[in-house]
Short mmCIF file of C-alpha atoms in Angstrom, two decimals:
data_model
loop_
_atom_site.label_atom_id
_atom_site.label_comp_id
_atom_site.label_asym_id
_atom_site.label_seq_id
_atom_site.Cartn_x
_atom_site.Cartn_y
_atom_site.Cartn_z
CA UNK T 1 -1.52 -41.72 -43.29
CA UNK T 2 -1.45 -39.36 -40.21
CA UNK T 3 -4.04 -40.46 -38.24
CA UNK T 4 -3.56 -42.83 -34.72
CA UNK T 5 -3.16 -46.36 -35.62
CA UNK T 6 -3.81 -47.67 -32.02
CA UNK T 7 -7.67 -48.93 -32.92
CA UNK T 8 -7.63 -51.43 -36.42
CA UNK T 9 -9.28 -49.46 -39.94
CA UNK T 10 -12.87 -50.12 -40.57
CA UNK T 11 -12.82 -52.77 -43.66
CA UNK T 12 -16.15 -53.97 -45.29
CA UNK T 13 -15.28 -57.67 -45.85
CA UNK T 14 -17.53 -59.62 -43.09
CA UNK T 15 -20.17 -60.65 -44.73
CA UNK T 16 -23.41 -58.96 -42.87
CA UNK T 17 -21.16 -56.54 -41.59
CA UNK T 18 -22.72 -52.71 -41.74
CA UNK T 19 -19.93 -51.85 -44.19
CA UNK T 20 -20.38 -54.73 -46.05
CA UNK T 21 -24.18 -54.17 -46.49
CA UNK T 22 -23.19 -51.02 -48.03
CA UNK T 23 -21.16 -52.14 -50.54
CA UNK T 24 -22.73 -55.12 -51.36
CA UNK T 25 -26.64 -53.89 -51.49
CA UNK T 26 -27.13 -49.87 -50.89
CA UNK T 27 -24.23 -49.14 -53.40
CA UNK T 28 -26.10 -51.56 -56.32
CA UNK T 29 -29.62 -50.29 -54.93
CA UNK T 30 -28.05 -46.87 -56.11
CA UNK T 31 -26.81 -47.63 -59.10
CA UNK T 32 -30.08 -48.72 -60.05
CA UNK T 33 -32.23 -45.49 -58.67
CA UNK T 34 -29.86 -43.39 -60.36
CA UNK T 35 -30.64 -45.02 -63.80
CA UNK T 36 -34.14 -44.82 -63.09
CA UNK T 37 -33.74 -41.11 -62.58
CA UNK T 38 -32.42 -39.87 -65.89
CA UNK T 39 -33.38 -40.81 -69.11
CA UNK T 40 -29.96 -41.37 -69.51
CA UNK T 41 -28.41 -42.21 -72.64
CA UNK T 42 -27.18 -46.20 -73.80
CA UNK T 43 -23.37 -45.15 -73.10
CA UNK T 44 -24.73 -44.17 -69.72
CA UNK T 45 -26.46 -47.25 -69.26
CA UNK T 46 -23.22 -49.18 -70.39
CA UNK T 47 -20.91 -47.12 -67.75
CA UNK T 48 -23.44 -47.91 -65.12
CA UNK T 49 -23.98 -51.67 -65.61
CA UNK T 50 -20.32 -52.13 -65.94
CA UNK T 51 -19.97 -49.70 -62.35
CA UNK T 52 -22.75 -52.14 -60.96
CA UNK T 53 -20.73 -55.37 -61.45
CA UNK T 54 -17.21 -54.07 -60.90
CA UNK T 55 -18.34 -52.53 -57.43
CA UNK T 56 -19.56 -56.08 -56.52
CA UNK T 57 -17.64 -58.48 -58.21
CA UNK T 58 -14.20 -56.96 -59.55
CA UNK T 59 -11.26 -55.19 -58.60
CA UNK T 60 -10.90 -51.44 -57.91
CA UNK T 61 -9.68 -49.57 -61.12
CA UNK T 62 -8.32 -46.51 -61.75
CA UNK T 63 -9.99 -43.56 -63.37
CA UNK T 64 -9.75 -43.19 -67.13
CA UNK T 65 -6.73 -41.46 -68.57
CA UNK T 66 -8.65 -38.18 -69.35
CA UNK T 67 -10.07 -37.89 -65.73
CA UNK T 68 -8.34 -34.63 -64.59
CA UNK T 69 -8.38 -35.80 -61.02
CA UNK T 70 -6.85 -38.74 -61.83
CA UNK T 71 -3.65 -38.11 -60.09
CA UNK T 72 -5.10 -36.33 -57.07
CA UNK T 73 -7.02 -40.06 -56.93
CA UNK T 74 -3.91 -41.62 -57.61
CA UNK T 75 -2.45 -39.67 -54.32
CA UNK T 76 -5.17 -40.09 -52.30
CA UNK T 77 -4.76 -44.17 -52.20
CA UNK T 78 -5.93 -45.57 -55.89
CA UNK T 79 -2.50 -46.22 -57.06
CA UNK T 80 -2.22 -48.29 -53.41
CA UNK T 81 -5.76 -50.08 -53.51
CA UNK T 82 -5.69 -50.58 -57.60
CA UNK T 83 -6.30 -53.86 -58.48
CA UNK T 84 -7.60 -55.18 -55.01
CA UNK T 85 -11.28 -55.66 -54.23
CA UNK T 86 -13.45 -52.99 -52.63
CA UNK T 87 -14.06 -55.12 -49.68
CA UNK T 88 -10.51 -55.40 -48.95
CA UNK T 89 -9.54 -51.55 -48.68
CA UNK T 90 -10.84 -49.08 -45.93
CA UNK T 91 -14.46 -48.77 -45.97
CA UNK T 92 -14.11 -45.27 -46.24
CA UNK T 93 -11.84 -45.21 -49.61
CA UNK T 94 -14.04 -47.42 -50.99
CA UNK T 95 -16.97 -45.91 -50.45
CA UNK T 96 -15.68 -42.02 -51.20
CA UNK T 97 -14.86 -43.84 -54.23
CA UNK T 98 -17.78 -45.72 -55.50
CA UNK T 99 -19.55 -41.96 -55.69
CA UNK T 100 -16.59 -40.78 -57.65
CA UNK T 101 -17.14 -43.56 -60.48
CA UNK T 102 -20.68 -42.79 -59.90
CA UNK T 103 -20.07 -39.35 -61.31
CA UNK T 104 -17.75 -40.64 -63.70
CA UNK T 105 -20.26 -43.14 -64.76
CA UNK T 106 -22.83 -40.67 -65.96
CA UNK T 107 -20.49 -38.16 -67.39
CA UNK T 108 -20.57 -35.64 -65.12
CA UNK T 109 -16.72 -34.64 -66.10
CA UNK T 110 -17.12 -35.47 -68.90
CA UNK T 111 -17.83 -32.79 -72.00
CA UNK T 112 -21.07 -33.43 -73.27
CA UNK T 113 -25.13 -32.93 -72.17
CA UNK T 114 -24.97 -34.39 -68.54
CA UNK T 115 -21.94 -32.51 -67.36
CA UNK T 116 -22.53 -30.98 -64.58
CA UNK T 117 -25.82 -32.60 -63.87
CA UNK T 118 -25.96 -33.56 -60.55
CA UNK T 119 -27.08 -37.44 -60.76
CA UNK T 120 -28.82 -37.10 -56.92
CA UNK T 121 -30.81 -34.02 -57.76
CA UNK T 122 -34.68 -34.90 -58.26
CA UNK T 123 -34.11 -37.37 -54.85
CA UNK T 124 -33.05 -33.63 -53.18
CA UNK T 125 -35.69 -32.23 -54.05
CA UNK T 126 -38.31 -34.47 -53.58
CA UNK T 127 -37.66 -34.50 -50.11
CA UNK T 128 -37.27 -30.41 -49.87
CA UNK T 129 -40.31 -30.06 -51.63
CA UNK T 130 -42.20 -32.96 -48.91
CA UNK T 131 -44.91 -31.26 -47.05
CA UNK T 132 -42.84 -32.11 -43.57
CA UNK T 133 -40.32 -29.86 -44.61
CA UNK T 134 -43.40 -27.15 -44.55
CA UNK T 135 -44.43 -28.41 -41.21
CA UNK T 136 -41.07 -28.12 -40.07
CA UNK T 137 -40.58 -24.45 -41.59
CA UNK T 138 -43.32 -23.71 -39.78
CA UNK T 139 -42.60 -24.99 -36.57
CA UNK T 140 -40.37 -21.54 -35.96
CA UNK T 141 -42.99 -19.07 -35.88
CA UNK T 142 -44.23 -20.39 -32.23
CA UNK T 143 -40.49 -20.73 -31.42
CA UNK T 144 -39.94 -16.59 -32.49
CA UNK T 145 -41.57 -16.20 -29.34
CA UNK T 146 -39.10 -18.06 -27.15
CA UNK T 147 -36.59 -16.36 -24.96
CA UNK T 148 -33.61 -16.12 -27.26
CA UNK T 149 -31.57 -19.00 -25.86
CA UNK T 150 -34.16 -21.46 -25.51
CA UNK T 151 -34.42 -20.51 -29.40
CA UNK T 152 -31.05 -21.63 -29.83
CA UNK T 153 -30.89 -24.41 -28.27
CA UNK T 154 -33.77 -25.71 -30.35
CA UNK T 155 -32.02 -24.69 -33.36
CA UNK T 156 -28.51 -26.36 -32.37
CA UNK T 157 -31.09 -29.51 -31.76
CA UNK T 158 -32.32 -29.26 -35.26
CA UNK T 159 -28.91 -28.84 -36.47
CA UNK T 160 -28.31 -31.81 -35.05
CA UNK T 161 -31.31 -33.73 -35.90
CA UNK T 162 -31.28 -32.97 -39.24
CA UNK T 163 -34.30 -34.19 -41.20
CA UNK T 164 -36.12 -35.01 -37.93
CA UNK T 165 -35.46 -31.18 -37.19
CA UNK T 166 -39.38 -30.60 -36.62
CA UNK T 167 -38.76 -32.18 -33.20
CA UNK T 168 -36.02 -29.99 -32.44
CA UNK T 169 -37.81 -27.16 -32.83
CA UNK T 170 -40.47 -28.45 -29.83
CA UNK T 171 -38.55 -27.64 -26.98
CA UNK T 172 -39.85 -29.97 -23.55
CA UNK T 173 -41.62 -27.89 -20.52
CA UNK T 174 -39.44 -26.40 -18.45
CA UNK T 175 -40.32 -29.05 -15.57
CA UNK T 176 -39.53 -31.68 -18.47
CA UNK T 177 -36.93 -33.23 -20.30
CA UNK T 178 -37.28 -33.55 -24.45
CA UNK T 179 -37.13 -36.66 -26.04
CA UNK T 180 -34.69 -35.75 -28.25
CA UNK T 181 -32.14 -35.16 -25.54
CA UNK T 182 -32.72 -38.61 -24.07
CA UNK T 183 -31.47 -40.16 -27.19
CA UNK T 184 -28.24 -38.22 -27.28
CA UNK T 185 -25.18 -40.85 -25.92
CA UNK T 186 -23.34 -37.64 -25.34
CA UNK T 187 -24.23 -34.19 -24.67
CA UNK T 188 -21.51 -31.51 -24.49
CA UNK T 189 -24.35 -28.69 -25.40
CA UNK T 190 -23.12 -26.19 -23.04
CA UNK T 191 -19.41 -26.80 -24.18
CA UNK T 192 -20.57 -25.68 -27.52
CA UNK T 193 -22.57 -22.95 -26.95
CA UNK T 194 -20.15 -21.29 -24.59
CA UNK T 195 -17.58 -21.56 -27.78
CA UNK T 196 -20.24 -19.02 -29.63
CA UNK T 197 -18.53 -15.58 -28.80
CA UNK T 198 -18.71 -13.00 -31.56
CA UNK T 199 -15.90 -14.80 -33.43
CA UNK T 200 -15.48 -16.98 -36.57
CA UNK T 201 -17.55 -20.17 -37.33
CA UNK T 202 -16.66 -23.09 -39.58
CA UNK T 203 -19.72 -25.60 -39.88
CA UNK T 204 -19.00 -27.93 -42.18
CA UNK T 205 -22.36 -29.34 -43.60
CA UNK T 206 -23.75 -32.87 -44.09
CA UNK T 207 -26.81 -33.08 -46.05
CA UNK T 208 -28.20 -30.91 -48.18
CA UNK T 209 -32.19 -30.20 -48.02
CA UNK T 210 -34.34 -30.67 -45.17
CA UNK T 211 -31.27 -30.92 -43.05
CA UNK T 212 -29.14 -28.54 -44.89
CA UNK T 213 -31.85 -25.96 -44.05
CA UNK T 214 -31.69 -26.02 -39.94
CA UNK T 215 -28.23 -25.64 -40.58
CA UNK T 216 -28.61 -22.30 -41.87
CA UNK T 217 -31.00 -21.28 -38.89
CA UNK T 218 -28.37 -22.01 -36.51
CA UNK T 219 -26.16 -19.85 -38.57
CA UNK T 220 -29.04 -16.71 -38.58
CA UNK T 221 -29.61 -17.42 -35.51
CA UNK T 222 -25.73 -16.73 -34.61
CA UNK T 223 -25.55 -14.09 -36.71
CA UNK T 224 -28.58 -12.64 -36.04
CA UNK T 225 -27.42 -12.36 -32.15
CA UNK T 226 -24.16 -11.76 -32.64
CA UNK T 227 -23.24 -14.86 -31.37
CA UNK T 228 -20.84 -15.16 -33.97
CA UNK T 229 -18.89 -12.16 -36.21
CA UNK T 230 -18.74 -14.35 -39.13
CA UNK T 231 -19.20 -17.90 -40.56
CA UNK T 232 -18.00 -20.41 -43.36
CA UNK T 233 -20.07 -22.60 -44.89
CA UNK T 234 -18.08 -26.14 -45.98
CA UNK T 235 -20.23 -27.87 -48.84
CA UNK T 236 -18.80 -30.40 -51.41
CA UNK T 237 -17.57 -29.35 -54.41
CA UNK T 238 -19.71 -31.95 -56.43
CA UNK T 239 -22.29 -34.50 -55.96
CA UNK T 240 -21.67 -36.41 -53.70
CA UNK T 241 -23.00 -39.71 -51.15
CA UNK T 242 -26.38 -39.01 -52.68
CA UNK T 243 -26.94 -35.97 -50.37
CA UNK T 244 -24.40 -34.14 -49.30
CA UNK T 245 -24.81 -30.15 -49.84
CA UNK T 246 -23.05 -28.32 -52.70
CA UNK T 247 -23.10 -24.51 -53.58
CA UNK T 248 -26.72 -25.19 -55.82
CA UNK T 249 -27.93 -26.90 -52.58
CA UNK T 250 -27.29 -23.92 -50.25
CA UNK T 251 -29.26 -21.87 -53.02
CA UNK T 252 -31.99 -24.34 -53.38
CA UNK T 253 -32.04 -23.95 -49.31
CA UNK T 254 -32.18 -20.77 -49.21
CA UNK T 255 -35.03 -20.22 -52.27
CA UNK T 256 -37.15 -22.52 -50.00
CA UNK T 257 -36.68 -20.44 -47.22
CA UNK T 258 -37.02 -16.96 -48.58
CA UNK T 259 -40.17 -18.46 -50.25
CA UNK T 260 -41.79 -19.69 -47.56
CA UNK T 261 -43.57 -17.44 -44.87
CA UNK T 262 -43.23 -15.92 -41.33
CA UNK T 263 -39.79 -16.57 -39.42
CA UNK T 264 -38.54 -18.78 -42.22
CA UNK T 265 -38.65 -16.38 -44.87
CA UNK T 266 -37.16 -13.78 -42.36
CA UNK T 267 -34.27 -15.86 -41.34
CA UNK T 268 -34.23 -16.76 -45.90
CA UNK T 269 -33.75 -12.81 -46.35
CA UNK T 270 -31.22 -12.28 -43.76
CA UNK T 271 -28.72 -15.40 -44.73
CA UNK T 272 -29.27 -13.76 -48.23
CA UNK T 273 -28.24 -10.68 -47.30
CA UNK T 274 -25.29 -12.36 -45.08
CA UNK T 275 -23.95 -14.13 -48.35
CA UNK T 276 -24.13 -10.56 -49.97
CA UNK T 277 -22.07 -8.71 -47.54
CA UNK T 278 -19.39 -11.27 -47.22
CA UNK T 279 -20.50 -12.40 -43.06
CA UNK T 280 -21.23 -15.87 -44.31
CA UNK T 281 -18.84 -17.24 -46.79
CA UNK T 282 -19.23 -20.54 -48.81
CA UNK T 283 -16.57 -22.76 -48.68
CA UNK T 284 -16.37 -26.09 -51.23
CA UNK T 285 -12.49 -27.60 -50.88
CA UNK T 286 -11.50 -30.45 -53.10
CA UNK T 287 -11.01 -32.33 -49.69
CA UNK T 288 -14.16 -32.08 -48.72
CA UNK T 289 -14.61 -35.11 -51.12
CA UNK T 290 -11.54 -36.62 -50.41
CA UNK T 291 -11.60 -40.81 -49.15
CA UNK T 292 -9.51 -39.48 -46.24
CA UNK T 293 -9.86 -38.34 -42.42
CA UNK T 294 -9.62 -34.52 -41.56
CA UNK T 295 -5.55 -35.68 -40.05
CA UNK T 296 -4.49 -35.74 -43.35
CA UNK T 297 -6.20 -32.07 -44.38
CA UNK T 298 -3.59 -29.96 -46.78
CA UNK T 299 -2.31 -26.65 -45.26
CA UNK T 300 -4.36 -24.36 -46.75
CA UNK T 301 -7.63 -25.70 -45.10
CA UNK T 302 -5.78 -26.42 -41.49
CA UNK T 303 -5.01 -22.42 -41.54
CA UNK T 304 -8.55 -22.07 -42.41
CA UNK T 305 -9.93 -24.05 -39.27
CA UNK T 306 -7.27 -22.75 -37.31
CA UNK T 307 -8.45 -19.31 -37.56
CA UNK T 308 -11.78 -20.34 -36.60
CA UNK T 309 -13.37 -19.92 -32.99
CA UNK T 310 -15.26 -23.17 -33.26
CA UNK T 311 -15.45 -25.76 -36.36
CA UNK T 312 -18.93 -27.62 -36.27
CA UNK T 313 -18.37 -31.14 -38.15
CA UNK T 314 -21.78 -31.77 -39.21
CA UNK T 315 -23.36 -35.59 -39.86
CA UNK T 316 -21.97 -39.38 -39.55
CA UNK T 317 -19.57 -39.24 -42.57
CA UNK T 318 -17.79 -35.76 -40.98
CA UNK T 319 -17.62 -37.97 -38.09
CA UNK T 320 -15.64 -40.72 -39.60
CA UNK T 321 -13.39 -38.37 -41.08
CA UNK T 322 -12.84 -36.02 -37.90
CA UNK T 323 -12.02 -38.91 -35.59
CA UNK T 324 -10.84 -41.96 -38.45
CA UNK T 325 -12.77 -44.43 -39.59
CA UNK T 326 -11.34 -47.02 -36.58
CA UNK T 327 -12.89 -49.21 -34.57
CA UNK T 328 -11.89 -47.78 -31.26
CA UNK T 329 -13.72 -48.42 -28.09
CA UNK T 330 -16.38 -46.42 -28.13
CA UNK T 331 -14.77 -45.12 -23.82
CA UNK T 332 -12.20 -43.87 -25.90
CA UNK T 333 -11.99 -39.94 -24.96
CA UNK T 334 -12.94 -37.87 -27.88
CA UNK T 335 -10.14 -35.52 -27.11
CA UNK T 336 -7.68 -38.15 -28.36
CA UNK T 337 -8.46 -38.99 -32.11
CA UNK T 338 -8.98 -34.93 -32.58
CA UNK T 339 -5.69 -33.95 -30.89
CA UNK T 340 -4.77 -32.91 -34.10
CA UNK T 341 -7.12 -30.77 -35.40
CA UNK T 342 -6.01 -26.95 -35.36
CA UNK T 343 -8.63 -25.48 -33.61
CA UNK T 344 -11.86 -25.96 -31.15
CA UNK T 345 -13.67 -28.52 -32.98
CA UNK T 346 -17.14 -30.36 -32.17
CA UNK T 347 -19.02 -33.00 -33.85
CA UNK T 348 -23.01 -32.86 -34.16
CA UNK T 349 -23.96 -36.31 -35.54
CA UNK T 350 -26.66 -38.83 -35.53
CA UNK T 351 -25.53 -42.47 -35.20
CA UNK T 352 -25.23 -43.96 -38.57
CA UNK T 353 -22.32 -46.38 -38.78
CA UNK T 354 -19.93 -48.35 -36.68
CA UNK T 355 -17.53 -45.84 -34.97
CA UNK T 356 -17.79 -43.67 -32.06
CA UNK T 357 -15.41 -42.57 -29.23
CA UNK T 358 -16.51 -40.31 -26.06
CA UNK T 359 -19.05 -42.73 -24.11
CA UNK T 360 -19.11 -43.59 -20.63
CA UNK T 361 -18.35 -47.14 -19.94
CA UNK T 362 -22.77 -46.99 -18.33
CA UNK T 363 -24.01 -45.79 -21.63
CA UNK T 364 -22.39 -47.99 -23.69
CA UNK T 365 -23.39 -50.68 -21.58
CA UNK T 366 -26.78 -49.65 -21.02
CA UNK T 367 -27.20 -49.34 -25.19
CA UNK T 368 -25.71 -53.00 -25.98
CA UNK T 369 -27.89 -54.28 -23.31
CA UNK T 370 -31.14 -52.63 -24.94
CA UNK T 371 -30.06 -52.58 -28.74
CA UNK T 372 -27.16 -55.16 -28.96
CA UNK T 373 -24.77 -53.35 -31.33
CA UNK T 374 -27.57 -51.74 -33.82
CA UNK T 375 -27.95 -48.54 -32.10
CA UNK T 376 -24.46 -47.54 -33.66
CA UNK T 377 -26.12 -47.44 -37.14
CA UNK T 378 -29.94 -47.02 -36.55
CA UNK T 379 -30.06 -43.32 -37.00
CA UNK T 380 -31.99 -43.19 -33.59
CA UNK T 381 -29.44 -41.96 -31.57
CA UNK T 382 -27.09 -38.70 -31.75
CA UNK T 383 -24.06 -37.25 -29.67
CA UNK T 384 -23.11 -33.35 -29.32
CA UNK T 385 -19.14 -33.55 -28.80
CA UNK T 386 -16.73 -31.07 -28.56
CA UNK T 387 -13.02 -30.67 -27.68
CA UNK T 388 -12.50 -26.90 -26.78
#
């Protein structure tokens, strides 16, 4: 493994740990939704009880012979972790690889009815069909009217919000300050926007629906300027932590938004028409699913981010992966886990699990004193990074 080894690996085996509570009750909680989902099949139903108390009680096992990613698993750290529990390996493996038995599970890759079905589907769009993400949607007619970089810094604030997006669409009084920028820990805004410059953009997404959709604003937007010449779209190239985008989420986005009315449908049309005439490009590498951080990226996609004027890591797991999955202190520069990345790189991510670099020594102290350590993975606060 490439990346710094001056900060310990996050593990999940203290009991009441955050990684631990993932493992040990979201991961069964999952299992169980998932069956609920589906009228899924009694070889289904076997796979998925037998996932259930292997994730919780056994050892980590490798995929079945037929598995044609087998050996990509196999090189990625199974043929290391086999055999030891899931608490015992890098919360991150473990947890890239619980979905990936998920999958296999329900026969996703497998030949048969269900492959291909995407086991996380009606829980997408439930929440794309919600009548927020209306509200929200609508919540960019009044901002049409805004001076054209207010507009996008509303838009890189639902970007960054995600599913809370409606609120970054509300913009404070000009004598005011917005609550959403009091809760960032770190706000390199400017940095970022003065990156936009009529060149390339890689974002590489996070969740798919109601906060895969502000995501493709921003990129209008950009286009739409000229803000940037071109952009690539990173999804995953299967189901994957319940909702992270894929190529039939960016469609389902983009249905929703060339369905809907006013700006939203305008800003639908024109991504269509981008996706048409080659100016935004989806993008779904196998190591987008990969249990690994972005230091150990193959060639081909390092040219690819290398090329590009600014890469925008979107969400907490991009996070994990763009700066390891350590437990640095959080004063730690950002500049120094990303050294390696090939390019301009920033990170827009709400505060979901234990790591984080780039705080001032004030406003970590300041959050401990008010939070104790739960503001790292109450979703309530977010950072805007970037390391030009």
């Amino acid at each position: 493994m490439s990346e710094p080894a001056d900060a310990p690996v996050i593990l999940s085996d203290e009991p009441g740990s955050f990684p631990w509570s993932v493992l040990a009750e979201r991961h069964p909680a999952l299992v169980r939704k998932v069956r609920d989902a589906f009228p899924y099949g009694p070889e289904q139903h076997r796979a998925l009880d037998a996932l259930l108390k292997n994730a919780t009680e056994g050892v980590i096992e490798p995929l079945g012979e037929r598995a044609a990613d087998r050996e990509q698993w196999e090189r990625w750290g199974g043929e290391e972790y086999a055999g030891r529990s899931w608490f015992d390996v890098p919360f991150l493996w473990s947890e890239s690889y619980f979905y990936r038995q998920l999958l296999e599970a329900v026969g996703y890759f497998t030949p048969g009815p269900w492959k291909g079905i995407d086991p996380f589907r009606p829980f997408k769009l439930a929440e794309l069909s919600a009548p927020e993400a209306d509200e929200e949607l609508a919540a960019l007619d009044p901002l049409a009217e805004r001076p054209v970089e207010e507009r996008e810094e509303a838009l890189l604030h639902g970007s960054l919000w995600g599913n809370r997006a409606d609120l970054g669409f509300r913009l404070a009084a000009a004598d005011g300050e917005s609550d959403i920028v009091a809760e960032l820990v770190a706000n390199d805004g400017e940095s970022l926007r003065s990156l936009f410059a009529g060149g390339t953009l890689c974002l590489v997404a996070d969740n798919s629906g109601r906060e895969l959709i502000p995501d493709l604003l921003l990129i209008d937007h950009l286009l739409h300027h000229r803000r940037v010449g071109r952009a690539l779209l990173h999804v995953k190239p299967y189901p994957y932590y319940v909702s992270d985008a894929t190529t039939a989420d960016v469609v389902d986005a983009l249905r929703h938004l060339t369905g809907a009315k006013g700006a939203a449908a305008e800003s639908g049309h024109r991504l269509w028409a981008a996706m048409t005439d080659g100016r935004l490009t989806v993008r779904a590498h196998p190591f987008s699913c990969a249990p690994l951080p972005y230091a150990d990226m193959p060639d081909d996609l390092r040219r690819e981010f290398a090329e590009a004027d600014v890469t925008l890591m979107k969400g907490d797991l991009n996070y994990r992966r763009l700066v390891g999955d350590r437990r640095y202190p959080a004063t730690t520069p950002f500049a120094a886990p990303t050294a390696y990345f090939p390019g301009p790189v920033a990170a827009l991510r709400t505060l979901k699990s234990d790591v984080i670099v780039g705080l001032d020594a004030r406003t970590e102290a300041a959050l401990d004193a008010a939070e104790g350590g739960r503001w790292r993975t109450s979703g309530a606060h977010a950072l805007i990074q970037v390391r030009a």
